[in-house]
């Protein structure tokens, strides 16, 4: 079995060696292709629009000085820089802040040892132990949230941060489910972050084997029914550490209950992670794939392939041959799963599905079929190199189509992070933003839908979300939201507009007409307003920071 | 001032017809100035001989007090995650909590109570509440005042209050068949109308709170309203997609209708009782009355203003103000009752606690598990009883309700038995259908003479 696994790993090296070559050839091909259809498209953006466009699409939103920096270095150079995040010097201030979050340096196994439920003396595990462990694990959730928000706000490798959000949602794990609560952050660090610009198959393999995913989509309980499993002397129950699939069943996941095929992971793998369209596979394919993944579980390591909490449990695996998407997968232990993942990663429908989602995320809207075709061509040619696909996307005429400029609606996370970035001040404590996101309907790490949040909303936010954004802006500007111990200078309206690359004049033209009728208000009302303005820390009633951060131009990007 | 006193007198006359003894109170009250720290009257029986009867003062804070603000678990990570604008800062920061015990602090507005806690005269019981989830103020208050276990028990026609049943238990049993019935008035209340907790056969004395005006701005977001107005113009401008403009308007009206509903709810939660800003004044008057009339062994106060749905605030803000009045009121009460405080238990209750997470208007919503405060000489204080509420992630994102780990009648039964000397049977008659366990037996110190108390 170990040998089979190494073959799965060994494929990485050749791809790595040819990475540069494939990426370049793909890029060249796309540039040639792109020159034709561009004529069919409407006008391109102006140079100034292009600057703001790459800042709003390749970052969470401009911070003070970003517009000038991109103008100096050029749009193409900025895109190239963001596509190579490892070469971007890390911010020292950010590194120091991340250093102060010790649980974000722990792996999945260490986290379980430190913060998982501990058995009582009798070896039992009652609800009280589970509850106590959950409270103890509060620091893990908080630090994971803090790390993600700090990076989103302050990491200069912004494209990597956006992609982390994208891929986390593509391979969504709901931290509200059982032990995933302590592993959501580790999942992001171990299974998502290292591969966001790498090879799609690596993402697929890393997420499939991560304990957080095994919990979130119930594959830890996906076992071959008795009699079908490989009949070999059992080396003891597979899951030594009780995994707690779900809070509702906390404390009582009897081994006996778990006997059976669970198709949750297989179904999500096909319909969300890879093929996408429901027409590309049948219910039989789902069951066959679920059988392939029987025995992919959680526990103490028993062989060299078992690492980081992942265990391949031979006794729970269905060793029969399976027919999957018309092909036969020979019964062969863990290699079956590896083969299935390779097959899916190379599938044409996967290329289209993944490329369409990536393009929609960066275009903030549905891509044209032609663009999806061009990108999936790159995907297939490059062997699923995400960097190559993105390079093609960012050099495509459609990316700079005038119609795409400022036409997207920000997701809650993008809205909140872009507001904080615009101030230019790193929050002393970003955790208050977590509950703000929850009220906008998108709590970090807690999307119960396996398909993740809609990252490129096709329409404006809901009324409730919109109301929450206005309150967020008022709370942020007034200092009620205690992100900073002192009031950052970047919150001054003029500073905000400068950071956002908008002139005060253009903003005023939009709101002055609006301000006129207010002058008719009675003197008493005006005095009260001035007092309120002082109380909320607004320095200039005509130019209101809160109105900028909740305005129609800020909700879009 | 004169007009106010005149109205007082009128109200007292009206009350007197319903409550025996009220007229007496009115006459006495008119003579004495209503200062917050009123000096003992010359004709009052000052320096009451030490033991005296055991007394119980029940203070009902209406609206659902936020337990997590009274006793902020400032070290808890989930607390900080759940409460972006209403979490108390750790001790030492501006507006930070006052350290109390083991990761728990006290709200800075309650800082005056720390000395009582340290001196062992103040205790808290965590995770207290109704045995079933009732998130409607009026129903929850009714259940709690009737001393029942749930809304179903309210359905059975007329209900009486547990303080009324307690007064009956405190009355001596008639010795012979011909003995005249005991008509001693043992209970006093300082609310405009007789509260449900005193409904029943027993007579009670009213100490009318006089005219009061409840604050009307509790459900407003002044700066957001102003922001909405200026944004309305920006969203109405040319070039803004109509769908976006429409969503903005919907958001505004969503918030407006939400605030209007909250305003109605917050005013209903007050139950017609005075705002908590009157606590110090009424506490002073009540204490004076109780010291003057030793037979008044039971007292009831109720105040509104804790339904903090909107801009609850943290170290400062609406809840901080309400808690400040509470601390002051309790201080005045303890001072006024000083001669008898050794034999008095003051218990502060609320119909429920609040949600763990915040809502969209800077406040918290009606929750479940809450807090019970105890003050007085017999209290074995300086401790926090009960289980700390688990704040874990699932609660934070999905459920929001803190659990009730102890029936509210549990600590009350412990007081009835330990402090007022009721037998188990008598306590069971006060809280029918509830059988307490022994977990809170050490909550109050019994006195040797407690055994002499009238009930068997």
CSV table of C-alpha atoms in Angstrom, one decimal, chain A residues 114-547:
chain,number,residue,atom,x,y,z
A,114,UNK,CA,-4.3,19.9,23.2
A,115,UNK,CA,-7.9,20.9,22.6
A,116,UNK,CA,-9.8,17.7,21.8
A,117,UNK,CA,-12.0,16.1,24.3
A,118,UNK,CA,-10.2,14.1,26.9
A,119,UNK,CA,-11.4,10.7,28.1
A,120,UNK,CA,-12.3,10.4,31.7
A,121,UNK,CA,-10.6,7.8,33.9
A,122,UNK,CA,-12.9,5.0,32.9
A,123,UNK,CA,-12.1,5.8,29.2
A,124,UNK,CA,-15.5,7.2,28.7
A,125,UNK,CA,-16.5,10.4,27.0
A,126,UNK,CA,-19.6,12.1,28.3
A,127,UNK,CA,-21.3,15.3,27.2
A,128,UNK,CA,-19.5,17.2,30.0
A,129,UNK,CA,-16.1,16.3,28.7
A,130,UNK,CA,-17.1,17.3,25.2
A,131,UNK,CA,-18.5,20.7,26.5
A,132,UNK,CA,-15.4,21.4,28.6
A,133,UNK,CA,-13.2,20.7,25.6
A,134,UNK,CA,-15.2,23.0,23.4
A,135,UNK,CA,-14.8,25.8,25.8
A,136,UNK,CA,-11.1,25.1,26.1
A,137,UNK,CA,-10.9,25.2,22.3
A,138,UNK,CA,-12.2,28.8,22.1
A,139,UNK,CA,-8.7,30.1,21.8
A,140,UNK,CA,-8.2,27.9,18.6
A,141,UNK,CA,-11.3,29.4,16.9
A,142,UNK,CA,-10.4,32.9,17.9
A,143,UNK,CA,-6.8,32.7,16.7
A,144,UNK,CA,-7.8,31.1,13.4
A,145,UNK,CA,-10.2,33.9,12.8
A,146,UNK,CA,-7.7,36.5,13.9
A,147,UNK,CA,-5.0,35.1,11.7
A,148,UNK,CA,-7.2,35.0,8.7
A,149,UNK,CA,-8.5,38.5,9.2
A,150,UNK,CA,-5.1,40.0,9.9
A,151,UNK,CA,-3.7,38.4,6.8
A,152,UNK,CA,-6.6,39.5,4.7
A,153,UNK,CA,-6.1,43.1,5.9
A,154,UNK,CA,-2.3,43.3,6.0
A,155,UNK,CA,-0.6,40.6,4.0
A,156,UNK,CA,1.1,42.2,0.9
A,157,UNK,CA,0.5,39.0,-1.0
A,158,UNK,CA,-3.2,39.9,-1.4
A,159,UNK,CA,-3.9,37.6,-4.3
A,160,UNK,CA,-2.9,34.6,-2.2
A,161,UNK,CA,-5.3,35.8,0.5
A,162,UNK,CA,-8.2,36.1,-1.9
A,163,UNK,CA,-7.4,32.7,-3.3
A,164,UNK,CA,-7.3,31.3,0.2
A,165,UNK,CA,-10.8,32.5,0.7
A,166,UNK,CA,-11.8,31.2,-2.8
A,167,UNK,CA,-10.4,27.7,-2.3
A,168,UNK,CA,-11.5,27.4,1.3
A,169,UNK,CA,-15.0,28.0,0.0
A,170,UNK,CA,-14.6,25.7,-3.0
A,171,UNK,CA,-13.5,22.9,-0.5
A,172,UNK,CA,-15.7,24.3,2.3
A,173,UNK,CA,-15.4,22.9,5.8
A,174,UNK,CA,-18.0,24.0,8.3
A,175,UNK,CA,-16.3,24.6,11.6
A,176,UNK,CA,-19.7,24.2,13.3
A,177,UNK,CA,-19.5,20.5,12.8
A,178,UNK,CA,-17.9,18.4,15.6
A,179,UNK,CA,-14.2,18.4,15.7
A,180,UNK,CA,-13.9,20.6,12.7
A,181,UNK,CA,-14.2,23.4,15.2
A,182,UNK,CA,-10.5,22.9,16.2
A,183,UNK,CA,-9.4,22.0,12.7
A,184,UNK,CA,-10.8,24.7,10.5
A,185,UNK,CA,-7.8,26.9,10.9
A,186,UNK,CA,-5.4,24.0,10.5
A,187,UNK,CA,-7.3,22.9,7.4
A,188,UNK,CA,-6.8,26.3,5.9
A,189,UNK,CA,-3.1,26.3,6.7
A,190,UNK,CA,-2.3,22.7,5.7
A,191,UNK,CA,-4.7,21.8,2.9
A,192,UNK,CA,-5.5,25.1,1.2
A,193,UNK,CA,-3.0,27.8,1.7
A,194,UNK,CA,0.1,26.0,0.4
A,195,UNK,CA,-1.6,25.1,-2.9
A,196,UNK,CA,-3.7,28.1,-3.8
A,197,UNK,CA,-1.5,28.9,-6.8
A,198,UNK,CA,-0.2,25.4,-7.4
A,199,UNK,CA,-1.6,22.3,-9.0
A,200,UNK,CA,-5.4,21.6,-8.6
A,201,UNK,CA,-4.7,17.9,-7.9
A,202,UNK,CA,-2.6,18.8,-4.9
A,203,UNK,CA,-5.5,20.8,-3.5
A,204,UNK,CA,-7.8,17.9,-4.2
A,205,UNK,CA,-5.5,15.4,-2.5
A,206,UNK,CA,-4.7,17.6,0.5
A,207,UNK,CA,-8.4,18.4,1.2
A,208,UNK,CA,-9.5,14.8,0.7
A,209,UNK,CA,-7.0,13.5,3.3
A,210,UNK,CA,-7.4,16.3,5.9
A,211,UNK,CA,-9.2,15.3,9.1
A,212,UNK,CA,-11.3,18.5,9.0
A,213,UNK,CA,-12.7,17.4,5.6
A,214,UNK,CA,-13.2,13.8,6.8
A,215,UNK,CA,-15.3,15.2,9.7
A,216,UNK,CA,-17.1,17.9,7.8
A,217,UNK,CA,-18.4,15.6,5.0
A,218,UNK,CA,-18.7,12.5,7.2
A,219,UNK,CA,-16.2,10.3,5.3
A,220,UNK,CA,-14.8,9.2,8.6
A,221,UNK,CA,-17.9,7.2,9.0
A,222,UNK,CA,-17.9,5.9,5.4
A,223,UNK,CA,-17.1,2.2,5.9
A,224,UNK,CA,-17.8,-0.9,3.9
A,225,UNK,CA,-20.7,-2.9,5.4
A,226,UNK,CA,-19.6,-5.9,7.3
A,227,UNK,CA,-18.7,-8.8,5.2
A,228,UNK,CA,-17.7,-6.6,2.2
A,229,UNK,CA,-14.7,-5.2,4.0
A,230,UNK,CA,-11.4,-6.8,3.5
A,231,UNK,CA,-11.4,-9.8,5.8
A,232,UNK,CA,-8.2,-9.5,7.5
A,233,UNK,CA,-7.4,-9.8,11.2
A,234,UNK,CA,-8.4,-6.5,12.7
A,235,UNK,CA,-5.7,-4.5,14.4
A,236,UNK,CA,-8.2,-2.8,16.6
A,237,UNK,CA,-10.9,-0.3,15.8
A,238,UNK,CA,-10.0,2.3,13.3
A,239,UNK,CA,-10.8,5.5,15.0
A,240,UNK,CA,-8.9,5.2,18.3
A,241,UNK,CA,-9.7,8.8,19.0
A,242,UNK,CA,-13.5,9.2,18.8
A,243,UNK,CA,-14.0,11.6,16.0
A,244,UNK,CA,-17.4,13.2,16.9
A,245,UNK,CA,-18.9,13.7,13.5
A,246,UNK,CA,-21.5,16.0,14.7
A,247,UNK,CA,-22.3,18.0,17.8
A,248,UNK,CA,-25.8,16.6,17.9
A,249,UNK,CA,-24.3,13.2,18.2
A,250,UNK,CA,-21.5,14.3,20.5
A,251,UNK,CA,-20.5,11.7,23.0
A,252,UNK,CA,-22.4,8.9,21.3
A,253,UNK,CA,-20.8,8.0,18.0
A,254,UNK,CA,-20.9,4.3,18.6
A,255,UNK,CA,-18.7,2.3,16.2
A,256,UNK,CA,-21.6,0.1,15.3
A,257,UNK,CA,-23.7,3.1,14.0
A,258,UNK,CA,-21.0,4.0,11.6
A,259,UNK,CA,-21.2,0.8,9.6
A,260,UNK,CA,-22.3,1.7,6.1
A,261,UNK,CA,-21.6,3.6,3.0
A,262,UNK,CA,-21.8,7.4,3.4
A,263,UNK,CA,-21.9,9.2,0.1
A,264,UNK,CA,-21.7,12.7,1.4
A,265,UNK,CA,-18.1,13.3,0.5
A,266,UNK,CA,-18.3,11.5,-2.8
A,267,UNK,CA,-21.4,13.5,-3.9
A,268,UNK,CA,-19.7,16.8,-2.9
A,269,UNK,CA,-16.5,15.8,-4.5
A,270,UNK,CA,-18.3,15.3,-7.8
A,271,UNK,CA,-20.9,18.1,-7.7
A,272,UNK,CA,-18.9,20.8,-6.0
A,273,UNK,CA,-15.1,20.1,-6.0
A,274,UNK,CA,-14.6,18.7,-9.5
A,275,UNK,CA,-17.1,18.0,-12.2
A,276,UNK,CA,-19.7,20.5,-11.2
A,277,UNK,CA,-22.6,19.8,-13.6
A,278,UNK,CA,-25.0,17.2,-12.3
A,279,UNK,CA,-25.3,15.8,-15.9
A,280,UNK,CA,-21.8,14.6,-15.8
A,281,UNK,CA,-22.4,11.7,-13.4
A,282,UNK,CA,-25.1,9.4,-12.1
A,283,UNK,CA,-26.2,8.2,-8.7
A,284,UNK,CA,-24.3,5.0,-9.4
A,285,UNK,CA,-21.1,6.9,-9.9
A,286,UNK,CA,-21.6,8.6,-6.6
A,287,UNK,CA,-22.0,5.3,-4.8
A,288,UNK,CA,-19.1,3.8,-6.6
A,289,UNK,CA,-16.9,6.7,-5.6
A,290,UNK,CA,-18.1,6.5,-2.0
A,291,UNK,CA,-17.0,2.8,-2.0
A,292,UNK,CA,-13.6,3.9,-3.4
A,293,UNK,CA,-13.2,6.2,-0.4
A,294,UNK,CA,-14.3,3.7,2.3
A,295,UNK,CA,-11.7,3.4,5.0
A,296,UNK,CA,-10.4,7.0,4.5
A,297,UNK,CA,-10.7,7.8,8.2
A,298,UNK,CA,-9.2,9.6,11.2
A,299,UNK,CA,-7.0,8.1,13.9
A,300,UNK,CA,-3.6,7.2,15.2
A,301,UNK,CA,-1.1,6.4,12.4
A,302,UNK,CA,-0.7,2.7,11.5
A,303,UNK,CA,1.4,2.9,8.4
A,304,UNK,CA,3.6,5.4,6.6
A,305,UNK,CA,0.7,6.8,4.5
A,306,UNK,CA,-1.1,7.7,7.7
A,307,UNK,CA,-0.1,11.2,8.7
A,308,UNK,CA,-1.6,14.3,10.3
A,309,UNK,CA,-4.6,12.5,11.6
A,310,UNK,CA,-5.4,10.7,8.4
A,311,UNK,CA,-5.7,6.9,8.5
A,312,UNK,CA,-6.4,4.4,5.8
A,313,UNK,CA,-8.3,1.7,7.5
A,314,UNK,CA,-8.0,-1.4,5.4
A,315,UNK,CA,-10.6,-3.2,7.5
A,316,UNK,CA,-13.2,-0.7,6.6
A,317,UNK,CA,-12.3,-0.5,3.0
A,318,UNK,CA,-14.4,-2.1,0.3
A,319,UNK,CA,-11.8,-4.0,-1.8
A,320,UNK,CA,-14.0,-4.9,-4.8
A,321,UNK,CA,-13.5,-3.5,-8.3
A,322,UNK,CA,-15.7,-0.4,-9.0
A,323,UNK,CA,-17.1,1.0,-12.2
A,324,UNK,CA,-16.9,4.8,-12.1
A,325,UNK,CA,-17.8,7.1,-14.9
A,326,UNK,CA,-17.5,4.3,-17.4
A,327,UNK,CA,-14.0,3.3,-16.2
A,328,UNK,CA,-13.0,0.4,-14.0
A,329,UNK,CA,-11.1,1.1,-10.8
A,330,UNK,CA,-9.4,-2.1,-9.7
A,331,UNK,CA,-9.7,-2.9,-6.0
A,332,UNK,CA,-6.4,-1.8,-4.6
A,333,UNK,CA,-6.7,-0.2,-1.2
A,334,UNK,CA,-5.8,3.4,-0.9
A,335,UNK,CA,-4.5,3.6,-4.4
A,336,UNK,CA,-8.1,3.5,-5.7
A,337,UNK,CA,-8.8,6.9,-4.1
A,338,UNK,CA,-5.6,8.4,-5.4
A,339,UNK,CA,-6.5,7.1,-8.9
A,340,UNK,CA,-10.0,8.5,-8.6
A,341,UNK,CA,-8.7,11.9,-7.6
A,342,UNK,CA,-6.2,11.9,-10.5
A,343,UNK,CA,-8.9,11.0,-12.9
A,344,UNK,CA,-11.2,13.7,-11.7
A,345,UNK,CA,-8.5,16.4,-11.6
A,346,UNK,CA,-7.8,15.6,-15.3
A,347,UNK,CA,-11.4,15.5,-16.3
A,348,UNK,CA,-12.6,18.0,-18.9
A,349,UNK,CA,-15.7,18.9,-16.9
A,350,UNK,CA,-13.5,19.6,-13.9
A,351,UNK,CA,-11.5,22.0,-15.9
A,352,UNK,CA,-14.5,23.9,-17.1
A,353,UNK,CA,-16.2,23.9,-13.7
A,354,UNK,CA,-13.1,25.1,-11.8
A,355,UNK,CA,-12.2,27.7,-14.5
A,356,UNK,CA,-15.7,29.1,-14.6
A,357,UNK,CA,-15.7,29.5,-10.8
A,358,UNK,CA,-12.3,31.1,-10.8
A,359,UNK,CA,-13.2,33.5,-13.6
A,360,UNK,CA,-16.5,34.4,-11.9
A,361,UNK,CA,-14.7,35.2,-8.7
A,362,UNK,CA,-12.2,37.6,-10.4
A,363,UNK,CA,-14.6,39.1,-12.9
A,364,UNK,CA,-17.2,39.5,-10.2
A,365,UNK,CA,-19.7,38.1,-12.6
A,366,UNK,CA,-20.3,35.3,-15.0
A,367,UNK,CA,-17.6,34.8,-17.6
A,368,UNK,CA,-18.4,34.5,-21.3
A,369,UNK,CA,-18.4,30.9,-22.5
A,370,UNK,CA,-15.5,31.8,-24.7
A,371,UNK,CA,-13.4,32.8,-21.7
A,372,UNK,CA,-14.3,29.6,-19.9
A,373,UNK,CA,-13.2,27.6,-22.9
A,374,UNK,CA,-9.9,29.5,-23.2
A,375,UNK,CA,-9.1,29.1,-19.5
A,376,UNK,CA,-10.1,25.4,-19.4
A,377,UNK,CA,-7.8,24.9,-22.4
A,378,UNK,CA,-4.9,26.3,-20.3
A,379,UNK,CA,-6.0,24.2,-17.3
A,380,UNK,CA,-5.9,21.0,-19.3
A,381,UNK,CA,-2.7,21.8,-21.1
A,382,UNK,CA,-0.8,22.8,-18.0
A,383,UNK,CA,-2.0,19.8,-16.0
A,384,UNK,CA,-4.2,21.9,-13.7
A,385,UNK,CA,-1.7,24.7,-12.9
A,386,UNK,CA,-3.8,27.4,-11.2
A,387,UNK,CA,-1.1,30.0,-11.7
A,388,UNK,CA,-1.2,29.5,-15.4
A,389,UNK,CA,-5.0,29.7,-15.5
A,390,UNK,CA,-4.9,33.0,-13.6
A,391,UNK,CA,-2.1,34.4,-15.7
A,392,UNK,CA,-4.3,33.7,-18.7
A,393,UNK,CA,-7.4,35.2,-17.1
A,394,UNK,CA,-5.6,38.4,-16.0
A,395,UNK,CA,-4.2,39.0,-19.5
A,396,UNK,CA,-7.5,38.3,-21.2
A,397,UNK,CA,-9.3,41.1,-22.9
A,398,UNK,CA,-12.5,40.2,-21.1
A,399,UNK,CA,-10.8,40.9,-17.7
A,400,UNK,CA,-10.3,44.5,-18.7
A,401,UNK,CA,-13.6,44.9,-20.5
A,402,UNK,CA,-15.1,48.3,-19.5
A,403,UNK,CA,-18.4,46.6,-18.6
A,404,UNK,CA,-16.6,44.7,-15.8
A,405,UNK,CA,-15.3,47.9,-14.1
A,406,UNK,CA,-16.9,48.4,-10.7
A,407,UNK,CA,-19.7,46.1,-11.7
A,408,UNK,CA,-19.4,43.5,-8.9
A,409,UNK,CA,-21.0,43.4,-5.5
A,410,UNK,CA,-18.7,42.8,-2.6
A,411,UNK,CA,-19.2,39.7,-0.5
A,412,UNK,CA,-19.4,40.4,3.3
A,413,UNK,CA,-15.8,39.5,3.9
A,414,UNK,CA,-14.5,41.6,1.1
A,415,UNK,CA,-16.7,44.5,2.2
A,416,UNK,CA,-15.4,44.4,5.8
A,417,UNK,CA,-11.8,43.8,4.9
A,418,UNK,CA,-11.7,46.5,2.3
A,419,UNK,CA,-13.1,49.0,4.8
A,420,UNK,CA,-10.3,48.2,7.2
A,421,UNK,CA,-7.7,48.2,4.5
A,422,UNK,CA,-8.8,51.6,3.3
A,423,UNK,CA,-7.9,53.1,6.7
A,424,UNK,CA,-4.3,51.8,6.3
A,425,UNK,CA,-4.2,50.8,10.0
A,426,UNK,CA,-3.8,47.2,11.1
A,427,UNK,CA,-6.4,46.4,13.7
A,428,UNK,CA,-5.1,45.9,17.2
A,429,UNK,CA,-7.9,43.3,17.6
A,430,UNK,CA,-9.7,42.2,14.5
A,431,UNK,CA,-12.0,39.7,16.2
A,432,UNK,CA,-14.9,42.1,16.5
A,433,UNK,CA,-15.2,41.7,12.7
A,434,UNK,CA,-16.1,38.0,13.2
A,435,UNK,CA,-19.5,38.8,14.6
A,436,UNK,CA,-20.0,41.6,12.1
A,437,UNK,CA,-19.6,39.0,9.4
A,438,UNK,CA,-22.0,36.7,11.1
A,439,UNK,CA,-24.6,39.4,11.1
A,440,UNK,CA,-24.0,40.0,7.4
A,441,UNK,CA,-24.9,36.3,7.0
A,442,UNK,CA,-21.3,35.0,6.4
A,443,UNK,CA,-19.5,34.0,9.5
A,444,UNK,CA,-15.9,33.0,8.8
A,445,UNK,CA,-15.3,29.2,8.7
A,446,UNK,CA,-19.0,28.6,9.4
A,447,UNK,CA,-20.8,28.1,6.1
A,448,UNK,CA,-23.0,25.1,6.5
A,449,UNK,CA,-23.4,24.6,2.8
A,450,UNK,CA,-20.7,22.2,1.4
A,451,UNK,CA,-20.5,24.5,-1.7
A,452,UNK,CA,-19.3,27.5,0.5
A,453,UNK,CA,-20.5,31.1,0.3
A,454,UNK,CA,-21.3,32.7,-3.0
A,455,UNK,CA,-18.0,34.7,-3.4
A,456,UNK,CA,-19.0,36.6,-6.4
A,457,UNK,CA,-22.6,37.5,-5.6
A,458,UNK,CA,-24.6,37.9,-8.8
A,459,UNK,CA,-26.9,40.6,-7.2
A,460,UNK,CA,-26.7,43.2,-4.5
A,461,UNK,CA,-26.6,42.1,-0.9
A,462,UNK,CA,-29.9,41.3,0.9
A,463,UNK,CA,-31.8,44.0,2.7
A,464,UNK,CA,-30.7,42.6,6.0
A,465,UNK,CA,-27.0,42.4,4.9
A,466,UNK,CA,-27.3,46.0,3.6
A,467,UNK,CA,-28.7,47.2,6.9
A,468,UNK,CA,-25.8,45.4,8.7
A,469,UNK,CA,-23.3,47.1,6.4
A,470,UNK,CA,-24.6,50.6,7.3
A,471,UNK,CA,-24.5,49.8,11.0
A,472,UNK,CA,-20.9,48.4,10.5
A,473,UNK,CA,-19.8,51.6,8.9
A,474,UNK,CA,-21.3,53.7,11.7
A,475,UNK,CA,-19.8,51.5,14.3
A,476,UNK,CA,-16.4,51.5,12.7
A,477,UNK,CA,-16.2,55.2,12.3
A,478,UNK,CA,-17.6,56.0,15.7
A,479,UNK,CA,-15.1,53.7,17.4
A,480,UNK,CA,-17.8,51.5,18.9
A,481,UNK,CA,-16.2,48.6,17.1
A,482,UNK,CA,-13.0,48.3,19.2
A,483,UNK,CA,-10.6,47.4,16.4
A,484,UNK,CA,-8.0,50.0,17.4
A,485,UNK,CA,-7.1,51.3,20.7
A,486,UNK,CA,-6.8,54.8,19.2
A,487,UNK,CA,-8.6,56.3,16.3
A,488,UNK,CA,-6.6,55.8,13.1
A,489,UNK,CA,-5.9,58.9,11.0
A,490,UNK,CA,-6.8,56.9,7.9
A,491,UNK,CA,-10.4,57.2,9.0
A,492,UNK,CA,-10.6,60.8,8.1
A,493,UNK,CA,-12.8,61.2,5.0
A,494,UNK,CA,-10.2,62.9,2.8
A,495,UNK,CA,-7.7,60.2,3.7
A,496,UNK,CA,-10.2,57.5,2.9
A,497,UNK,CA,-11.1,58.9,-0.5
A,498,UNK,CA,-7.4,59.3,-1.3
A,499,UNK,CA,-6.7,55.7,-0.4
A,500,UNK,CA,-9.7,54.5,-2.5
A,501,UNK,CA,-8.3,56.5,-5.5
A,502,UNK,CA,-11.3,58.8,-5.6
A,503,UNK,CA,-11.0,62.5,-5.6
A,504,UNK,CA,-12.9,64.6,-3.0
A,505,UNK,CA,-14.4,66.5,-5.9
A,506,UNK,CA,-15.9,63.5,-7.6
A,507,UNK,CA,-17.3,62.3,-4.3
A,508,UNK,CA,-18.7,65.7,-3.5
A,509,UNK,CA,-20.5,66.0,-6.8
A,510,UNK,CA,-22.4,62.9,-5.9
A,511,UNK,CA,-23.5,64.1,-2.5
A,512,UNK,CA,-23.6,67.9,-2.5
A,513,UNK,CA,-26.9,68.0,-4.2
A,514,UNK,CA,-28.1,65.8,-1.5
A,515,UNK,CA,-26.7,68.0,1.2
A,516,UNK,CA,-28.6,71.1,0.1
A,517,UNK,CA,-32.0,70.4,1.5
A,518,UNK,CA,-30.5,69.8,4.9
A,519,UNK,CA,-29.5,73.4,5.1
A,520,UNK,CA,-33.2,74.2,5.4
A,521,UNK,CA,-33.3,72.2,8.7
A,522,UNK,CA,-34.0,74.3,11.8
A,523,UNK,CA,-31.1,75.7,13.7
A,524,UNK,CA,-31.8,73.5,16.7
A,525,UNK,CA,-31.7,70.4,14.6
A,526,UNK,CA,-28.4,71.5,13.1
A,527,UNK,CA,-26.9,72.1,16.5
A,528,UNK,CA,-28.1,68.6,17.6
A,529,UNK,CA,-26.5,67.2,14.4
A,530,UNK,CA,-23.3,68.9,15.0
A,531,UNK,CA,-23.3,67.6,18.6
A,532,UNK,CA,-24.0,64.1,17.2
A,533,UNK,CA,-21.2,64.5,14.7
A,534,UNK,CA,-18.8,65.4,17.4
A,535,UNK,CA,-19.9,62.6,19.6
A,536,UNK,CA,-19.4,60.1,16.8
A,537,UNK,CA,-16.0,61.5,16.0
A,538,UNK,CA,-16.8,62.8,12.5
A,539,UNK,CA,-14.5,65.7,11.8
A,540,UNK,CA,-16.3,67.1,8.8
A,541,UNK,CA,-20.1,66.8,8.5
A,542,UNK,CA,-20.0,67.5,4.7
A,543,UNK,CA,-17.6,64.6,4.1
A,544,UNK,CA,-18.6,61.7,6.2
A,545,UNK,CA,-16.3,58.7,6.6
A,546,UNK,CA,-19.3,56.5,7.5
A,547,UNK,CA,-21.1,57.6,4.4
